[in-house]
Tab-separated table of C-alpha atoms in Angstrom:
chain	number	residue	atom	x	y	z
A	1	UNK	CA	-56.674	-9.739	-47.142
A	2	UNK	CA	-55.686	-13.314	-46.647
A	3	UNK	CA	-52.063	-14.354	-46.635
A	4	UNK	CA	-50.177	-17.494	-45.757
A	5	UNK	CA	-47.476	-17.635	-43.030
A	6	UNK	CA	-44.699	-20.258	-42.870
A	7	UNK	CA	-44.840	-21.459	-39.234
A	8	UNK	CA	-41.635	-23.443	-38.965
A	9	UNK	CA	-40.541	-21.646	-35.777
A	10	UNK	CA	-43.789	-22.609	-34.061
A	11	UNK	CA	-43.343	-26.266	-35.236
A	12	UNK	CA	-39.729	-26.428	-33.982
A	13	UNK	CA	-40.643	-24.946	-30.601
A	14	UNK	CA	-43.577	-27.350	-30.129
A	15	UNK	CA	-41.256	-30.324	-30.911
A	16	UNK	CA	-38.341	-29.078	-28.827
A	17	UNK	CA	-36.076	-28.748	-31.950
A	18	UNK	CA	-33.691	-25.987	-32.881
A	19	UNK	CA	-33.005	-24.490	-36.294
A	20	UNK	CA	-29.473	-25.757	-35.896
A	21	UNK	CA	-30.702	-29.378	-35.565
A	22	UNK	CA	-32.955	-28.934	-38.564
A	23	UNK	CA	-30.029	-27.420	-40.597
A	24	UNK	CA	-27.925	-30.496	-39.661
A	25	UNK	CA	-30.684	-32.930	-40.651
A	26	UNK	CA	-31.278	-31.003	-43.913
A	27	UNK	CA	-27.595	-30.892	-44.851
A	28	UNK	CA	-27.087	-31.561	-48.556
A	29	UNK	CA	-30.693	-30.680	-49.332
A	30	UNK	CA	-30.904	-27.110	-47.973
A	31	UNK	CA	-28.193	-24.571	-46.970
A	32	UNK	CA	-27.773	-23.698	-43.377
A	33	UNK	CA	-28.598	-20.033	-44.289
A	34	UNK	CA	-31.893	-21.086	-45.884
A	35	UNK	CA	-32.917	-23.135	-42.787
A	36	UNK	CA	-32.129	-20.181	-40.502
A	37	UNK	CA	-33.958	-17.677	-42.679
A	38	UNK	CA	-37.030	-19.945	-42.842
A	39	UNK	CA	-36.930	-20.412	-38.985
A	40	UNK	CA	-36.754	-16.635	-38.449
A	41	UNK	CA	-39.634	-16.031	-40.845
A	42	UNK	CA	-37.459	-13.991	-43.177
A	43	UNK	CA	-38.614	-15.638	-46.410
A	44	UNK	CA	-41.345	-14.068	-48.541
A	45	UNK	CA	-41.590	-16.940	-51.042
A	46	UNK	CA	-41.263	-20.655	-50.512
A	47	UNK	CA	-40.347	-23.068	-53.292
A	48	UNK	CA	-42.249	-26.436	-53.125
A	49	UNK	CA	-38.867	-28.364	-53.288
A	50	UNK	CA	-37.639	-26.391	-50.215
A	51	UNK	CA	-40.950	-27.189	-48.352
A	52	UNK	CA	-40.509	-30.821	-49.238
A	53	UNK	CA	-36.903	-30.829	-47.998
A	54	UNK	CA	-37.933	-29.247	-44.660
A	55	UNK	CA	-40.749	-31.717	-44.228
A	56	UNK	CA	-38.443	-34.675	-44.937
A	57	UNK	CA	-35.802	-33.448	-42.410
A	58	UNK	CA	-38.461	-32.835	-39.746
A	59	UNK	CA	-39.821	-36.265	-40.274
A	60	UNK	CA	-36.298	-37.730	-39.787
A	61	UNK	CA	-35.929	-35.689	-36.592
A	62	UNK	CA	-39.371	-36.410	-35.104
A	63	UNK	CA	-40.227	-39.805	-36.497
A	64	UNK	CA	-43.691	-38.394	-37.343
A	65	UNK	CA	-45.241	-37.703	-40.642
A	66	UNK	CA	-45.246	-33.931	-41.473
A	67	UNK	CA	-47.777	-32.355	-43.770
A	68	UNK	CA	-47.759	-28.922	-45.408
A	69	UNK	CA	-50.589	-27.843	-43.091
A	70	UNK	CA	-48.223	-28.449	-40.168
A	71	UNK	CA	-45.977	-25.696	-41.444
A	72	UNK	CA	-48.441	-23.252	-43.118
A	73	UNK	CA	-51.076	-21.061	-41.661
A	74	UNK	CA	-53.625	-18.783	-43.345
A	75	UNK	CA	-54.059	-15.439	-41.669
A	76	UNK	CA	-56.091	-12.329	-42.295
A	77	UNK	CA	-53.997	-9.167	-42.609
A	78	UNK	CA	-55.573	-5.708	-42.478
A	79	UNK	CA	-53.722	-3.096	-44.366
A	80	UNK	CA	-54.554	0.396	-42.850
A	81	UNK	CA	-54.976	3.118	-45.465
A	82	UNK	CA	-55.600	6.791	-45.032
A	83	UNK	CA	-59.052	7.819	-46.335
A	84	UNK	CA	-57.610	10.110	-48.947
A	85	UNK	CA	-54.822	7.790	-49.985
A	86	UNK	CA	-55.006	6.160	-53.384
A	87	UNK	CA	-54.504	2.454	-53.906
A	88	UNK	CA	-51.211	1.595	-55.555
A	89	UNK	CA	-51.374	1.227	-59.371
A	90	UNK	CA	-50.188	-1.961	-61.153
A	91	UNK	CA	-46.608	-0.928	-61.364
A	92	UNK	CA	-46.469	0.052	-57.665
A	93	UNK	CA	-48.055	-3.261	-56.680
A	94	UNK	CA	-45.465	-5.133	-58.783
A	95	UNK	CA	-42.566	-3.291	-56.997
A	96	UNK	CA	-44.186	-3.757	-53.540
A	97	UNK	CA	-44.704	-7.455	-54.090
A	98	UNK	CA	-41.240	-8.071	-55.491
A	99	UNK	CA	-38.631	-10.185	-53.845
A	100	UNK	CA	-35.400	-8.170	-53.407
A	101	UNK	CA	-33.791	-10.730	-51.114
A	102	UNK	CA	-31.194	-11.702	-53.690
A	103	UNK	CA	-30.047	-8.212	-54.551
A	104	UNK	CA	-26.862	-8.801	-52.589
A	105	UNK	CA	-25.884	-11.626	-54.952
A	106	UNK	CA	-25.494	-9.226	-57.834
A	107	UNK	CA	-22.364	-7.230	-58.588
A	108	UNK	CA	-22.811	-3.456	-58.631
A	109	UNK	CA	-23.223	-1.927	-62.019
A	110	UNK	CA	-20.126	-0.961	-63.759
A	111	UNK	CA	-20.341	2.703	-64.875
A	112	UNK	CA	-16.949	2.516	-66.611
A	113	UNK	CA	-15.488	6.009	-67.031
A	114	UNK	CA	-18.752	7.794	-66.377
A	115	UNK	CA	-19.334	9.218	-62.929
A	116	UNK	CA	-22.979	8.421	-62.146
A	117	UNK	CA	-23.156	11.498	-59.870
A	118	UNK	CA	-22.477	13.747	-62.851
A	119	UNK	CA	-25.619	12.886	-64.668
A	120	UNK	CA	-29.209	13.848	-63.883
A	121	UNK	CA	-30.182	15.461	-60.610
A	122	UNK	CA	-29.778	14.322	-57.066
A	123	UNK	CA	-32.685	12.631	-55.403
A	124	UNK	CA	-33.303	12.852	-51.633
A	125	UNK	CA	-36.061	12.842	-49.069
A	126	UNK	CA	-37.136	16.181	-47.672
A	127	UNK	CA	-37.755	16.828	-43.974
A	128	UNK	CA	-41.424	16.077	-44.478
A	129	UNK	CA	-40.588	12.696	-46.129
A	130	UNK	CA	-41.435	13.999	-49.589
A	131	UNK	CA	-39.120	12.878	-52.550
A	132	UNK	CA	-37.082	15.845	-53.650
A	133	UNK	CA	-35.301	15.962	-57.004
A	134	UNK	CA	-32.479	18.493	-57.253
A	135	UNK	CA	-31.941	21.036	-54.644
């Protein structure tokens, strides 16, 4: 399977730059947290506007033109699978490919007067890693 990696860290290292300097140069265009997450490779999706802002800030710092190819690299990833393991269905693929990076931005669900532990059955992982419902 082919995927694309954002290689900002490699670019910064090759040009003697730090994520801090990039964050300062991108101030007003990108948040400091976004720059640091990009530099650490902790972003699963990259908006084209964000890519453009990073490229502009890097051009200002280096005085050199920066192209998307300078920051992106296509790589082949092998996904090991047990011979008897089934491939994920469409729903599982949607969950696995989802971006949960913003879940912390959402307030917890308000159950009101209802105690959520009083409905349904408890779900846990058993000693063998299997999902257990109830006791």
